[in-house]
Short mmCIF file of C-alpha atoms and ligand atoms in Angstrom, two decimals:
data_model
loop_
_atom_site.label_atom_id
_atom_site.label_comp_id
_atom_site.label_asym_id
_atom_site.label_seq_id
_atom_site.Cartn_x
_atom_site.Cartn_y
_atom_site.Cartn_z
CA MET A 1 116.57 109.79 -8.32
CA ARG A 2 118.25 106.49 -9.34
CA LEU A 3 121.08 106.76 -11.85
CA PRO A 4 121.05 104.18 -14.67
CA LYS A 5 123.47 101.26 -14.21
CA LEU A 6 126.40 101.80 -16.57
CA GLN A 7 128.83 99.30 -18.06
CA LEU A 8 132.38 99.48 -16.69
CA TYR A 9 133.74 100.65 -20.07
CA THR A 10 131.21 103.46 -20.19
CA LYS A 11 132.18 104.49 -16.68
CA VAL A 12 135.88 104.46 -17.61
CA LEU A 13 135.22 106.59 -20.69
CA ILE A 14 133.15 109.04 -18.62
CA ALA A 15 135.94 109.08 -15.98
CA LEU A 16 138.49 109.75 -18.73
CA ALA A 17 136.56 112.75 -20.07
CA ALA A 18 135.67 114.02 -16.60
CA GLY A 19 139.26 113.63 -15.38
CA ALA A 20 140.64 115.51 -18.39
CA LEU A 21 138.11 118.30 -17.89
CA PHE A 22 138.82 118.49 -14.15
CA GLY A 23 142.55 118.56 -14.87
CA LEU A 24 142.13 121.37 -17.39
CA ILE A 25 140.12 123.40 -14.86
CA ALA A 26 142.74 122.74 -12.16
CA ASN A 27 145.48 123.80 -14.55
CA ARG A 28 143.59 126.94 -15.62
CA PHE A 29 142.62 128.05 -12.11
CA GLU A 30 145.91 126.97 -10.59
CA PHE A 31 144.82 124.45 -8.00
CA SER A 32 146.98 121.66 -9.38
CA GLY A 33 148.72 121.50 -5.97
CA PHE A 34 145.45 120.26 -4.43
CA VAL A 35 145.10 117.67 -7.20
CA GLY A 36 148.68 116.49 -6.57
CA VAL A 37 148.07 116.00 -2.84
CA TRP A 38 144.53 114.61 -2.77
CA ILE A 39 143.75 113.08 -6.16
CA LYS A 40 147.05 111.81 -7.52
CA PRO A 41 147.46 109.18 -4.72
CA VAL A 42 144.24 107.49 -5.92
CA GLY A 43 145.89 106.99 -9.31
CA THR A 44 149.09 105.76 -7.66
CA ALA A 45 147.07 103.26 -5.61
CA PHE A 46 145.45 101.98 -8.80
CA ILE A 47 148.86 101.50 -10.46
CA ARG A 48 150.14 99.68 -7.38
CA LEU A 49 147.08 97.41 -7.35
CA ILE A 50 147.58 96.34 -10.95
CA SER A 51 151.34 95.93 -10.43
CA MET A 52 150.58 93.66 -7.45
CA VAL A 53 149.05 90.88 -9.56
CA VAL A 54 151.73 90.71 -12.28
CA VAL A 55 153.97 87.94 -10.91
CA PRO A 56 151.29 85.43 -9.82
CA LEU A 57 149.20 86.13 -12.91
CA VAL A 58 152.03 85.52 -15.36
CA PHE A 59 153.34 82.45 -13.63
CA ALA A 60 150.02 80.68 -13.17
CA SER A 61 148.56 81.55 -16.59
CA LEU A 62 151.75 80.48 -18.38
CA VAL A 63 152.04 77.15 -16.60
CA VAL A 64 148.39 76.41 -17.34
CA GLY A 65 148.68 77.64 -20.95
CA THR A 66 151.75 75.57 -21.76
CA ALA A 67 150.42 72.49 -19.99
CA SER A 68 147.31 72.73 -22.19
CA LEU A 69 149.56 71.49 -25.03
CA LYS A 70 148.78 68.08 -23.45
CA ASP A 71 150.74 65.46 -25.38
CA ILE A 72 153.59 67.58 -26.66
CA ARG A 73 155.10 64.68 -28.68
CA THR A 74 152.00 63.99 -30.76
CA LEU A 75 151.30 67.65 -31.26
CA GLY A 76 154.98 68.47 -31.88
CA ARG A 77 154.65 69.43 -35.53
CA ILE A 78 151.48 71.49 -35.17
CA GLY A 79 152.88 72.94 -31.95
CA ALA A 80 156.10 74.03 -33.64
CA LYS A 81 154.24 75.65 -36.55
CA THR A 82 151.88 77.43 -34.18
CA LEU A 83 154.64 78.71 -31.93
CA VAL A 84 156.81 79.87 -34.84
CA PHE A 85 153.85 81.67 -36.42
CA TYR A 86 152.85 83.31 -33.15
CA MET A 87 156.37 84.41 -32.29
CA CYS A 88 157.23 85.72 -35.78
CA THR A 89 154.03 87.74 -36.24
CA THR A 90 154.41 89.18 -32.74
CA ALA A 91 158.00 90.27 -33.41
CA VAL A 92 156.86 91.87 -36.70
CA ALA A 93 154.05 93.65 -34.82
CA VAL A 94 156.44 95.19 -32.26
CA SER A 95 158.77 96.26 -35.06
CA ILE A 96 155.91 98.01 -36.90
CA GLY A 97 155.04 99.84 -33.68
CA LEU A 98 158.65 100.92 -33.10
CA VAL A 99 159.21 102.10 -36.68
CA LEU A 100 155.98 104.13 -36.71
CA THR A 101 156.78 105.75 -33.35
CA ASP A 102 160.29 106.60 -34.52
CA ILE A 103 158.86 108.24 -37.65
CA VAL A 104 155.99 110.19 -36.05
CA ARG A 105 157.79 110.91 -32.74
CA PRO A 106 154.58 111.70 -30.77
CA GLY A 107 156.52 111.97 -27.50
CA THR A 108 158.41 115.04 -28.63
CA SER A 109 155.35 117.22 -29.26
CA LEU A 110 155.27 118.33 -25.62
CA PRO A 111 157.31 121.50 -24.93
CA GLN A 112 160.84 120.83 -23.65
CA GLN A 113 160.09 122.46 -20.29
CA ALA A 114 157.08 120.24 -19.60
CA ARG A 115 159.08 117.16 -20.58
CA GLU A 116 161.90 118.16 -18.25
CA ARG A 117 159.42 118.30 -15.38
CA LEU A 118 158.16 114.82 -16.25
CA ILE A 119 161.73 113.52 -16.29
CA HIS A 120 162.42 115.23 -12.98
CA ASP A 121 159.25 113.74 -11.43
CA ALA A 122 160.21 110.28 -12.62
CA ALA A 123 163.78 110.62 -11.37
CA ASN A 124 162.45 111.40 -7.88
CA GLN A 125 160.19 108.39 -7.88
CA ARG A 126 162.43 105.93 -9.70
CA ASP A 127 162.44 102.61 -7.92
CA SER A 128 164.56 99.49 -8.06
CA VAL A 129 162.52 97.91 -10.88
CA THR A 130 163.85 100.46 -13.37
CA PRO A 131 167.58 100.24 -13.87
CA PRO A 132 169.10 103.32 -15.53
CA ALA A 133 169.60 102.96 -19.29
CA ALA A 134 173.37 103.14 -18.85
CA GLN A 135 173.30 99.96 -16.79
CA GLN A 136 171.46 97.93 -19.40
CA PRO A 137 173.22 94.65 -20.16
CA SER A 138 174.31 93.65 -23.67
CA ILE A 139 172.02 91.43 -25.74
CA ARG A 140 174.22 88.43 -24.87
CA ASP A 141 173.78 89.10 -21.15
CA LEU A 142 170.12 89.72 -21.74
CA LEU A 143 169.69 86.30 -23.35
CA LEU A 144 171.77 84.57 -20.68
CA ASN A 145 169.81 86.36 -17.96
CA ILE A 146 166.60 84.76 -19.21
CA ILE A 147 167.78 81.53 -17.58
CA PRO A 148 167.25 81.84 -13.83
CA THR A 149 169.79 80.37 -11.43
CA ASN A 150 167.18 80.41 -8.68
CA PRO A 151 163.57 80.59 -9.91
CA ILE A 152 162.22 81.35 -6.43
CA LYS A 153 164.48 84.40 -6.28
CA SER A 154 163.25 85.40 -9.76
CA LEU A 155 159.66 85.30 -8.45
CA VAL A 156 160.55 87.35 -5.39
CA ASP A 157 162.52 89.89 -7.42
CA GLY A 158 159.86 90.05 -10.15
CA GLN A 159 162.37 89.08 -12.90
CA MET A 160 159.72 88.57 -15.55
CA LEU A 161 161.77 87.01 -18.34
CA GLN A 162 163.19 84.45 -15.92
CA ILE A 163 159.72 83.76 -14.57
CA ILE A 164 158.37 83.29 -18.12
CA PHE A 165 161.23 80.93 -18.98
CA PHE A 166 160.74 78.79 -15.88
CA ALA A 167 156.95 78.72 -16.24
CA LEU A 168 157.20 77.61 -19.89
CA LEU A 169 159.60 74.83 -18.97
CA MET A 170 157.42 73.78 -16.07
CA GLY A 171 154.33 73.70 -18.30
CA ILE A 172 156.15 71.59 -20.90
CA CYS A 173 157.45 69.14 -18.28
CA LEU A 174 153.96 68.86 -16.80
CA THR A 175 152.89 67.37 -20.13
CA LEU A 176 155.80 64.90 -20.04
CA ILE A 177 155.28 63.34 -16.60
CA ALA A 178 152.67 60.75 -15.61
CA PRO A 179 149.19 62.34 -15.87
CA GLU A 180 148.19 61.29 -12.35
CA ARG A 181 151.17 63.26 -10.97
CA GLY A 182 150.72 66.25 -13.27
CA ARG A 183 146.94 66.64 -12.86
CA PRO A 184 146.95 67.98 -9.24
CA VAL A 185 149.67 70.49 -10.12
CA ILE A 186 147.80 71.71 -13.20
CA ASP A 187 144.59 71.95 -11.15
CA PHE A 188 146.43 73.91 -8.47
CA PHE A 189 147.73 76.44 -10.98
CA LYS A 190 144.32 76.60 -12.66
CA GLY A 191 142.91 77.55 -9.26
CA ILE A 192 145.57 80.23 -8.73
CA ASP A 193 144.95 81.51 -12.26
CA GLU A 194 141.21 81.82 -11.62
CA ILE A 195 141.76 83.58 -8.29
CA ILE A 196 144.10 86.12 -9.84
CA VAL A 197 141.82 86.73 -12.82
CA ARG A 198 139.01 87.34 -10.31
CA MET A 199 141.28 89.73 -8.44
CA VAL A 200 141.98 91.62 -11.67
CA HIS A 201 138.22 91.93 -12.23
CA LEU A 202 137.82 93.38 -8.74
CA ILE A 203 140.71 95.78 -9.25
CA MET A 204 139.22 96.83 -12.58
CA LEU A 205 136.08 97.92 -10.73
CA THR A 206 138.20 100.74 -9.34
CA ALA A 207 139.43 101.65 -12.84
CA PRO A 208 137.06 104.64 -13.28
CA TYR A 209 138.46 106.25 -10.11
CA GLY A 210 142.03 105.35 -11.00
CA VAL A 211 141.65 106.64 -14.55
CA PHE A 212 139.98 109.85 -13.33
CA ALA A 213 142.78 110.49 -10.85
CA LEU A 214 145.57 109.61 -13.28
CA ILE A 215 144.35 111.75 -16.16
CA ALA A 216 143.26 114.62 -13.88
CA SER A 217 146.63 114.86 -12.15
CA VAL A 218 148.57 114.64 -15.42
CA VAL A 219 146.42 117.28 -17.18
CA ALA A 220 146.39 119.51 -14.09
CA ASP A 221 150.18 119.48 -14.14
CA PHE A 222 150.79 119.79 -17.84
CA GLY A 223 147.69 121.41 -19.37
CA ALA A 224 146.09 120.69 -22.73
CA GLY A 225 149.43 120.01 -24.49
CA ILE A 226 149.58 116.55 -22.98
CA LEU A 227 146.10 115.70 -24.32
CA LEU A 228 147.20 116.55 -27.84
CA MET A 229 150.27 114.38 -27.36
CA LEU A 230 148.13 111.47 -26.10
CA LEU A 231 145.93 111.81 -29.17
CA GLN A 232 148.99 111.55 -31.43
CA TYR A 233 150.17 108.52 -29.46
CA SER A 234 146.77 106.83 -29.79
CA ILE A 235 146.70 107.50 -33.53
CA VAL A 236 150.14 105.87 -33.91
CA VAL A 237 148.92 102.76 -32.03
CA LEU A 238 145.74 102.55 -34.13
CA LEU A 239 147.65 103.08 -37.38
CA GLY A 240 150.10 100.31 -36.42
CA LEU A 241 147.26 97.93 -35.57
CA ALA A 242 145.56 98.66 -38.91
CA ILE A 243 148.81 98.07 -40.84
CA HIS A 244 149.45 94.80 -39.02
CA MET A 245 145.96 93.53 -39.67
CA LEU A 246 145.63 94.63 -43.28
CA VAL A 247 149.20 94.03 -44.49
CA VAL A 248 150.76 91.27 -42.36
CA TYR A 249 147.68 89.10 -41.80
CA SER A 250 146.37 89.54 -45.34
CA SER A 251 149.78 88.60 -46.80
CA ALA A 252 150.01 85.52 -44.56
CA LEU A 253 146.55 84.42 -45.68
CA LYS A 254 147.32 85.08 -49.36
CA ILE A 255 150.71 83.35 -49.33
CA LEU A 256 150.07 80.42 -47.00
CA THR A 257 146.38 79.57 -47.49
CA LYS A 258 143.66 79.26 -50.08
CA THR A 259 141.18 81.09 -47.84
CA GLY A 260 140.36 84.46 -49.40
CA VAL A 261 141.22 87.50 -47.27
CA ARG A 262 137.71 88.90 -47.61
CA ARG A 263 136.14 85.61 -46.68
CA PHE A 264 138.40 85.31 -43.66
CA PHE A 265 137.50 88.71 -42.28
CA GLN A 266 133.80 88.12 -42.96
CA GLY A 267 133.93 84.78 -41.18
CA LEU A 268 135.78 86.14 -38.16
CA ARG A 269 133.68 89.29 -37.78
CA PRO A 270 131.52 88.11 -34.83
CA ALA A 271 134.68 87.28 -32.86
CA GLN A 272 136.18 90.67 -33.69
CA VAL A 273 133.07 92.47 -32.48
CA MET A 274 133.09 90.41 -29.29
CA ALA A 275 136.80 91.17 -28.78
CA PHE A 276 136.16 94.89 -29.21
CA CYS A 277 133.31 94.92 -26.70
CA SER A 278 134.89 92.63 -24.09
CA SER A 279 138.58 93.65 -24.38
CA SER A 280 139.34 90.04 -23.58
CA SER A 281 140.80 87.32 -25.81
CA ASN A 282 139.74 84.75 -23.19
CA ALA A 283 136.12 85.86 -23.10
CA THR A 284 136.07 85.89 -26.92
CA LEU A 285 137.56 82.38 -27.25
CA PRO A 286 134.25 80.47 -27.58
CA VAL A 287 133.10 82.86 -30.33
CA THR A 288 136.50 82.67 -32.09
CA MET A 289 136.36 78.86 -32.06
CA ASP A 290 132.85 78.89 -33.41
CA CYS A 291 133.73 81.31 -36.24
CA VAL A 292 136.92 79.49 -37.19
CA THR A 293 135.32 76.04 -37.39
CA ARG A 294 131.87 76.94 -38.61
CA ASN A 295 132.60 79.81 -40.96
CA LEU A 296 136.16 79.09 -42.05
CA GLY A 297 136.12 75.29 -42.07
CA VAL A 298 139.15 74.70 -39.82
CA SER A 299 139.11 71.18 -38.34
CA PRO A 300 138.27 71.02 -34.62
CA HIS A 301 141.63 69.27 -33.92
CA VAL A 302 143.64 72.23 -35.14
CA CYS A 303 141.19 74.74 -33.75
CA SER A 304 141.12 73.32 -30.22
CA PHE A 305 144.90 73.38 -30.08
CA THR A 306 145.81 76.69 -31.76
CA LEU A 307 143.05 78.95 -30.44
CA PRO A 308 143.17 78.34 -26.66
CA LEU A 309 146.96 78.55 -26.87
CA GLY A 310 146.68 81.74 -28.92
CA ALA A 311 144.24 83.34 -26.47
CA THR A 312 146.88 82.78 -23.79
CA ILE A 313 150.18 83.42 -25.53
CA ASN A 314 149.53 85.25 -28.82
CA MET A 315 149.03 89.00 -28.43
CA ASP A 316 150.21 90.80 -31.55
CA GLY A 317 148.06 93.86 -30.88
CA THR A 318 149.29 94.06 -27.30
CA ALA A 319 152.94 93.66 -28.30
CA LEU A 320 152.61 96.36 -30.99
CA TYR A 321 151.02 98.68 -28.45
CA GLN A 322 153.81 97.95 -25.95
CA GLY A 323 156.43 98.78 -28.59
CA VAL A 324 154.75 102.12 -29.34
CA ALA A 325 154.23 102.89 -25.65
CA ALA A 326 157.85 102.12 -24.71
CA ALA A 327 159.28 104.22 -27.56
CA PHE A 328 156.78 107.03 -26.91
CA LEU A 329 157.58 107.21 -23.20
CA ALA A 330 161.31 107.06 -23.95
CA GLN A 331 160.79 110.12 -26.19
CA ILE A 332 158.93 111.94 -23.41
CA TYR A 333 161.67 111.20 -20.90
CA GLY A 334 164.36 112.21 -23.37
CA ILE A 335 165.86 108.71 -23.57
CA GLU A 336 167.38 108.09 -27.01
CA LEU A 337 166.93 104.39 -27.64
CA SER A 338 169.92 102.67 -29.24
CA SER A 339 169.47 99.93 -31.85
CA MET A 340 170.33 97.43 -29.13
CA GLN A 341 167.53 98.83 -26.97
CA HIS A 342 165.14 98.60 -29.94
CA LEU A 343 166.07 94.93 -30.21
CA THR A 344 165.57 94.51 -26.48
CA ILE A 345 162.06 95.95 -26.82
CA VAL A 346 161.24 93.53 -29.67
CA LEU A 347 162.51 90.61 -27.61
CA THR A 348 160.90 91.60 -24.30
CA ALA A 349 157.55 92.62 -25.83
CA THR A 350 157.43 89.33 -27.77
CA LEU A 351 158.20 87.31 -24.65
CA ALA A 352 155.99 89.48 -22.43
CA SER A 353 153.06 88.94 -24.79
CA ILE A 354 153.33 85.22 -24.04
CA GLY A 355 152.79 85.98 -20.38
CA THR A 356 149.99 88.50 -20.94
CA ALA A 357 146.66 87.08 -19.82
CA GLY A 358 143.82 87.49 -22.31
CA ILE A 359 141.86 89.76 -20.01
CA PRO A 360 141.09 93.49 -20.02
CA GLY A 361 144.02 95.68 -19.08
CA ALA A 362 146.62 92.91 -18.89
CA GLY A 363 148.76 94.53 -21.61
CA VAL A 364 149.37 97.68 -19.63
CA ILE A 365 150.46 95.60 -16.63
CA MET A 366 153.01 93.74 -18.73
CA LEU A 367 154.20 97.02 -20.21
CA ALA A 368 156.13 97.44 -16.96
CA ILE A 369 158.49 94.65 -18.07
CA VAL A 370 159.17 96.26 -21.43
CA LEU A 371 159.77 99.67 -19.86
CA GLY A 372 162.03 98.17 -17.19
CA SER A 373 164.10 96.39 -19.84
CA VAL A 374 165.18 99.68 -21.43
CA GLY A 375 165.25 101.86 -18.31
CA VAL A 376 162.11 103.91 -19.06
CA PRO A 377 160.53 105.04 -15.74
CA LEU A 378 157.46 102.99 -14.78
CA GLN A 379 155.71 106.19 -13.74
CA GLY A 380 155.23 106.81 -17.48
CA ILE A 381 152.38 104.29 -17.33
CA GLY A 382 150.39 106.96 -15.48
CA ILE A 383 150.64 109.25 -18.52
CA ILE A 384 149.14 106.75 -20.97
CA MET A 385 146.80 104.93 -18.58
CA GLY A 386 143.95 107.34 -19.28
CA VAL A 387 143.67 106.34 -22.93
CA ASP A 388 144.43 102.68 -22.31
CA ARG A 389 140.85 101.43 -22.22
CA ILE A 390 140.08 102.50 -25.76
CA LEU A 391 143.37 101.14 -27.09
CA ASP A 392 142.75 97.87 -25.21
CA MET A 393 139.49 97.35 -27.13
CA CYS A 394 141.30 97.82 -30.45
CA ARG A 395 144.39 95.76 -29.66
CA THR A 396 142.23 92.86 -28.45
CA VAL A 397 140.60 92.76 -31.92
CA VAL A 398 144.08 92.31 -33.43
CA ASN A 399 145.03 89.69 -30.80
CA VAL A 400 141.96 87.61 -31.65
CA THR A 401 142.40 88.09 -35.41
CA GLY A 402 145.99 86.85 -35.10
CA ASP A 403 144.78 83.68 -33.40
CA GLY A 404 142.28 83.12 -36.21
CA VAL A 405 144.90 83.68 -38.93
CA CYS A 406 147.24 81.18 -37.25
CA ALA A 407 144.49 78.55 -37.02
CA VAL A 408 143.69 78.94 -40.74
CA VAL A 409 147.40 78.92 -41.74
CA VAL A 410 148.23 75.81 -39.66
CA ALA A 411 145.08 74.02 -40.84
CA SER A 412 145.85 74.84 -44.48
CA THR A 413 149.40 73.50 -44.29
CA GLU A 414 148.11 70.36 -42.52
CA GLY A 415 145.25 69.73 -44.96
CA GLN A 416 142.82 70.24 -42.07
CA ILE A 417 140.57 72.86 -43.64
CA ALA A 418 137.34 72.57 -45.60
CA LEU A 419 137.33 75.34 -48.17
CA ASP A 420 133.75 74.70 -49.26
CA VAL A 421 132.05 75.96 -46.09
CA GLN A 422 130.08 79.19 -46.40
CA GLY A 423 131.09 82.45 -44.77
CA ASP A 424 129.22 84.10 -41.92
CA SER A 425 127.45 86.33 -44.41
CA GLN A 426 125.63 83.28 -45.71
CA LYS A 427 124.51 82.07 -42.32
CA ALA A 428 121.80 79.73 -43.54
CA SER A 429 124.19 77.48 -45.43
CA ALA A 430 126.99 77.93 -42.90
CA ARG A 431 124.82 76.35 -40.24
CA LYS A 432 124.89 73.16 -42.25
CA THR A 433 128.61 72.77 -41.60
CA ALA A 434 128.56 72.31 -37.87
CA PRO A 435 131.77 71.34 -36.00
CA ASP A 436 130.51 67.74 -35.67
CA ASP A 437 130.19 67.59 -39.41
CA LEU A 438 133.76 68.83 -39.78
CA ARG A 439 135.02 66.40 -37.18
CA ALA A 440 133.66 63.57 -39.29
CA ARG A 441 135.34 64.94 -42.41
CA PHE A 442 138.85 64.99 -40.96
CA SER A 443 140.77 62.03 -39.69
CA GLU A 444 142.71 62.30 -36.40
CA PRO A 445 145.95 64.20 -36.96
CA SER A 446 148.99 61.95 -37.21
N1 LIG B 501 142.89 92.79 -23.36
C1 LIG B 501 143.88 92.11 -24.14
C2 LIG B 501 143.38 90.73 -24.53
O1 LIG B 501 142.60 90.14 -23.82
C3 LIG B 501 145.19 92.00 -23.45
C4 LIG B 501 145.73 93.40 -23.23
O2 LIG B 501 145.41 94.04 -22.25
O3 LIG B 501 146.45 93.88 -24.12
O4 LIG B 501 143.74 90.22 -25.56
#
């Protein structure tokens, strides 16, 4: 009998449920030792595979993303507005995540004994990427350390903030040198970027097995209590995403634009649905561009600058999720985060979101940087990996919505928006305002 061909997401969800069930059975009938020896390594291999692509992925996608600014001098004003908007909303998103996690404290719902075992496990496996909290530098050192003294060493050591800094600078300078010199370099990095994205796709094919193994070994060790805790954690992430979308984005639209909030969300709906189904800002980009120009009347000049950049560097949903995940795992491991460490999380998650590729599962890879910055053991990723797929779908919706809000805000302040176009709900009339039509209505930006 042939089994029906299932989508990867469906397989991951089935693996999640099956892994949890298998773990519960192993815990109940006391064969968690077998799971630890034979199944857990599959999960560890999956984590190692996704960790493997971090450095090349960040470097290549950032160089390409920044270089896509093209003529940075002409686009200076729009560029500055876009970057400020992206950075500010991302920092607000992480803060919302941190505050919510500090209030709900989902990581403390597991019994003390179980948490001590988790801490003990992590201490045994701790590797060089996770410096102990006591050795964390001050914020001044942290800022100074962003500037690498030897970028090649930063790449080898996986110093992500330094890599991000150097890649941004390299991307900017690529736009400043003669195009015939810059072109081959940009093409080279585009090639690397495509190879790595392809590699991530291949690795993601193993996600059902990895997720099964990760969730099964965690539940086998810790029983049903951990599932309840993961549910609380997921609810905190979803609540944070909802607050960010409904409060922060709506306020930005109300204060900075004349586009009604309702109209905005109606117009962007197809992109949001696509983001939810694909878990990828990149894959959603064509739909986002179409919605923003056709339904919301943003001029193609602003749209073609803000949206591709946003799909690469603006990840509010991802940053919020990273804030929650870091604080949640710190609670599990009994690490009390100081206010300085909270600030470090805001800073690292904001910067890490720049380097997060708009592809499925990239956020959880970059979470390693945020955890490392405050000394939370990387092994914690294994605890939350099982529920990551569902959260990825939701945070991608917020990532894409943030890009759309920025495009509308920048276009409004630049007088590059046509407020008389019809929303997606009135498709027949909306079709009349095609991008070409809009292009004709706006002059080239100064
Ligand atoms: N999937 C997200 C995106 O494409 C990134 C992430 O994994 O958080 O926007």
